[in-house]
Amino acid sequence: EDWRDYAGRTLVRCAADLRAPTAQVVLADRAKAKRNSGAFLRQHTPPREAALLSTPGAFSNAGSEVQLKSPDVFTAAMSPKEGRRASAPAPLVKAADFVVDDDKEDEEKPEISETEVEKLKAQALRAVVQDDCPSLAEVLKLVRRSVWSRWENKAGKDLLTLSQERGSSMAYSMLAKSLGMVKEVKREFYEERQTVWVFVNGDIQPRRATVMEDTPEECDDVLLEFWDGNDPPERVERCLIRAMWS
């Protein structure tokens, strides 16, 4: 009952969201066997999941078996907003969608035997889960993009999707860069008195600031004076700054 997935959902909630009738029957049967009244579930089950199990008409007894009615009952037990989220989950980006067929560098890589491909596939999946960039880089260097972009684990998750679900940020960055999804921002020369935007982590809106001195491309930070507040000029990392175009 305390087991949860990466999104914080319990087994009951997952079964309802994924429309898995067999799993719902098993969970309901176990829940019934462990309680004599609704007090146990109210004490040990989160309110949302408790509402699913206690929804009138969701389960009906037929002798010693528990029969599940339509999965729509579970969607109706949730609010309309939750029901829409459960029935239409946000699609994940697939690596194969970004493959460039005419990439010369990819074509220059040699053909690899099936045995070697399976070995490298296992190494890549393990590297993504462990966020091991050196090991992943070895695979990407040897295998063509059109091949590794279609690799999937037993759950049908490709490398890019797996890195998102496991929170492997370094592996995701390497895969995204290899697929051409992200590119390095060109360094700019900032002139004195130039107006810029500063994107502070955690703030919804960027802050406006003025460059206090000429800053060449090789400098990693820029001396800025913010428009809001009375703080003295301070140095800000270049990666947070964007030029304001009129």
XYZ file of C-alpha atoms in Angstrom:
246
model
C 0.000 0.000 0.000
C 2.967 2.324 0.566
C 4.595 1.508 -2.788
C 4.586 4.436 -5.194
C 5.897 5.059 -8.688
C 8.070 7.968 -9.883
C 4.931 10.170 -10.030
C 3.915 9.399 -6.434
C 0.956 7.183 -7.400
C -0.014 4.144 -5.313
C -0.860 0.765 -6.827
C -4.586 1.510 -6.688
C -4.169 4.845 -8.441
C -1.899 3.365 -11.124
C -4.375 0.585 -11.835
C -7.167 3.140 -12.216
C -5.130 5.521 -14.397
C -3.840 2.768 -16.670
C -7.257 1.109 -16.956
C -5.963 -2.279 -15.757
C -9.076 -4.295 -14.755
C -7.186 -7.429 -13.724
C -4.896 -5.480 -11.393
C -7.882 -3.608 -9.948
C -9.625 -6.896 -9.178
C -6.543 -8.271 -7.406
C -6.050 -5.081 -5.366
C -9.714 -4.973 -4.405
C -9.663 -8.650 -3.382
C -6.603 -8.129 -1.187
C -8.033 -4.982 0.345
C -11.258 -6.776 1.207
C -9.405 -9.692 2.798
C -7.348 -7.389 5.040
C -10.163 -5.371 6.475
C -13.321 -6.010 8.415
C -14.582 -2.474 7.947
C -13.664 0.729 6.126
C -11.629 1.963 9.112
C -8.457 0.193 7.976
C -8.417 1.783 4.557
C -9.284 5.203 5.912
C -6.301 4.967 8.235
C -3.733 3.511 5.837
C -4.779 4.640 2.375
C -4.413 8.201 1.026
C -7.781 9.968 0.605
C -7.792 9.843 -3.181
C -7.155 6.089 -3.349
C -9.556 5.447 -0.485
C -12.251 7.219 -2.474
C -11.618 4.921 -5.427
C -11.979 1.755 -3.352
C -15.005 3.004 -1.419
C -16.917 4.330 -4.447
C -20.425 2.804 -4.350
C -20.883 0.432 -7.271
C -17.225 0.232 -8.188
C -17.033 -3.383 -7.021
C -19.819 -5.920 -6.657
C -19.684 -9.285 -4.884
C -20.658 -12.431 -6.770
C -20.248 -15.366 -4.377
C -16.638 -15.470 -3.213
C -15.312 -13.518 -6.208
C -14.938 -9.781 -6.692
C -16.120 -8.554 -10.071
C -15.083 -5.184 -11.443
C -17.549 -2.976 -13.236
C -16.679 -0.511 -15.963
C -13.345 1.353 -15.505
C -15.323 4.551 -16.110
C -16.492 4.296 -12.512
C -12.964 5.101 -11.350
C -12.655 8.068 -13.658
C -15.973 9.394 -12.379
C -14.718 9.135 -8.783
C -12.047 11.686 -9.602
C -12.597 15.315 -10.369
C -13.039 16.233 -14.071
C -9.553 17.685 -14.174
C -8.018 14.512 -12.720
C -10.044 12.359 -15.067
C -8.723 14.178 -18.108
C -5.180 13.855 -16.846
C -5.573 10.127 -16.236
C -7.143 9.383 -19.617
C -4.786 11.547 -21.662
C -1.232 11.414 -20.237
C 1.347 13.764 -21.711
C 3.299 12.019 -24.493
C 7.033 11.586 -24.044
C 9.489 12.618 -26.741
C 10.836 9.711 -28.775
C 14.484 9.701 -29.815
C 13.707 8.248 -33.252
C 11.711 11.381 -34.115
C 14.922 13.419 -34.297
C 17.105 11.131 -36.398
C 18.743 12.797 -39.398
C 18.937 10.239 -42.214
C 21.581 12.050 -44.288
C 24.080 12.641 -41.488
C 27.519 11.996 -43.025
C 29.186 11.339 -39.675
C 26.570 8.687 -38.914
C 27.073 6.975 -42.272
C 30.834 6.751 -41.761
C 30.434 4.502 -38.728
C 31.112 0.816 -39.546
C 28.505 -1.931 -39.527
C 28.306 -3.906 -36.282
C 27.315 -7.535 -35.812
C 24.062 -8.439 -34.097
C 25.938 -9.865 -31.123
C 27.915 -6.663 -30.660
C 24.776 -4.568 -31.091
C 22.986 -6.418 -28.284
C 26.017 -6.023 -26.050
C 26.231 -2.278 -26.715
C 22.487 -1.910 -26.275
C 22.691 -3.408 -22.785
C 25.624 -1.122 -21.985
C 23.697 1.943 -23.171
C 20.567 1.116 -21.180
C 22.655 0.519 -18.062
C 24.579 3.759 -18.607
C 21.378 5.790 -18.944
C 19.905 4.340 -15.755
C 23.135 5.042 -13.857
C 23.636 8.433 -15.568
C 27.081 7.202 -16.642
C 28.128 9.543 -19.453
C 31.585 8.038 -20.228
C 30.058 4.601 -20.764
C 27.214 6.047 -22.831
C 29.654 8.067 -24.944
C 31.506 4.870 -25.898
C 28.297 3.426 -27.309
C 27.263 6.574 -29.183
C 30.707 6.747 -30.756
C 30.450 3.234 -32.192
C 26.764 2.849 -33.060
C 24.871 4.751 -35.715
C 22.243 7.202 -34.534
C 19.573 5.498 -36.623
C 20.253 2.306 -34.662
C 20.594 3.412 -31.028
C 17.714 5.883 -31.292
C 15.370 2.904 -31.724
C 16.722 0.821 -28.873
C 14.123 0.076 -26.199
C 14.127 -1.794 -22.915
C 11.645 -4.537 -22.023
C 9.089 -1.894 -21.012
C 9.234 -0.275 -24.455
C 11.147 2.832 -23.291
C 13.884 4.187 -25.548
C 17.078 5.762 -24.235
C 15.742 9.317 -24.267
C 12.499 8.411 -22.492
C 14.356 6.266 -19.975
C 16.720 9.124 -19.106
C 13.713 11.401 -18.510
C 11.945 8.932 -16.231
C 15.077 8.067 -14.230
C 16.132 11.699 -13.854
C 19.473 11.051 -15.571
C 20.094 14.667 -16.514
C 23.650 14.202 -17.820
C 22.680 11.243 -19.993
C 19.659 13.132 -21.303
C 21.834 16.110 -22.254
C 24.249 13.860 -24.133
C 21.451 12.074 -25.994
C 19.627 15.301 -26.815
C 22.811 16.879 -28.141
C 23.557 13.810 -30.272
C 20.047 14.003 -31.726
C 20.371 17.702 -32.496
C 17.609 18.638 -30.036
C 19.826 21.109 -28.175
C 22.622 23.337 -29.375
C 25.237 25.375 -27.577
C 24.309 29.035 -27.343
C 26.675 31.340 -29.199
C 28.635 33.655 -26.897
C 27.947 37.329 -27.458
C 29.948 40.476 -26.870
C 28.119 42.737 -24.406
C 28.671 46.474 -24.671
C 28.631 48.921 -21.778
C 25.134 50.309 -21.077
C 23.533 47.528 -23.122
C 20.157 46.329 -21.809
C 19.749 42.599 -21.174
C 17.338 40.067 -19.717
C 18.443 37.948 -16.750
C 16.675 34.611 -16.316
C 16.985 33.763 -12.627
C 16.348 30.159 -11.644
C 12.971 29.855 -9.931
C 11.591 33.189 -11.184
C 8.774 33.161 -13.733
C 9.626 36.530 -15.249
C 13.161 37.563 -16.285
C 14.730 40.659 -14.699
C 15.967 43.615 -16.708
C 19.507 44.841 -16.163
C 22.160 47.089 -17.689
C 25.683 45.972 -18.605
C 28.192 48.083 -16.665
C 31.308 47.360 -18.743
C 32.337 45.916 -22.084
C 32.457 42.136 -21.776
C 34.208 39.977 -24.416
C 32.954 36.543 -25.469
C 35.522 34.615 -23.404
C 34.330 36.022 -20.046
C 32.094 33.657 -18.080
C 30.280 36.391 -16.135
C 28.992 39.891 -16.797
C 28.852 42.913 -14.463
C 25.193 43.999 -14.313
C 23.052 46.554 -12.534
C 19.435 45.459 -12.138
C 16.645 47.896 -12.855
C 14.593 46.836 -9.854
C 15.882 47.444 -6.335
C 18.833 49.460 -5.102
C 21.473 46.732 -4.972
C 24.965 47.576 -6.229
C 26.164 46.081 -9.545
C 26.959 42.369 -9.373
C 28.484 39.752 -11.615
C 26.064 37.261 -13.175
C 26.844 34.055 -15.060
C 26.730 34.506 -18.811
C 24.410 31.516 -19.304
C 21.618 33.402 -17.483
C 21.815 36.488 -19.702
C 20.133 37.220 -23.027
C 20.397 40.412 -25.044
C 17.257 42.546 -25.206
C 16.414 43.334 -28.823
C 14.429 46.460 -29.636
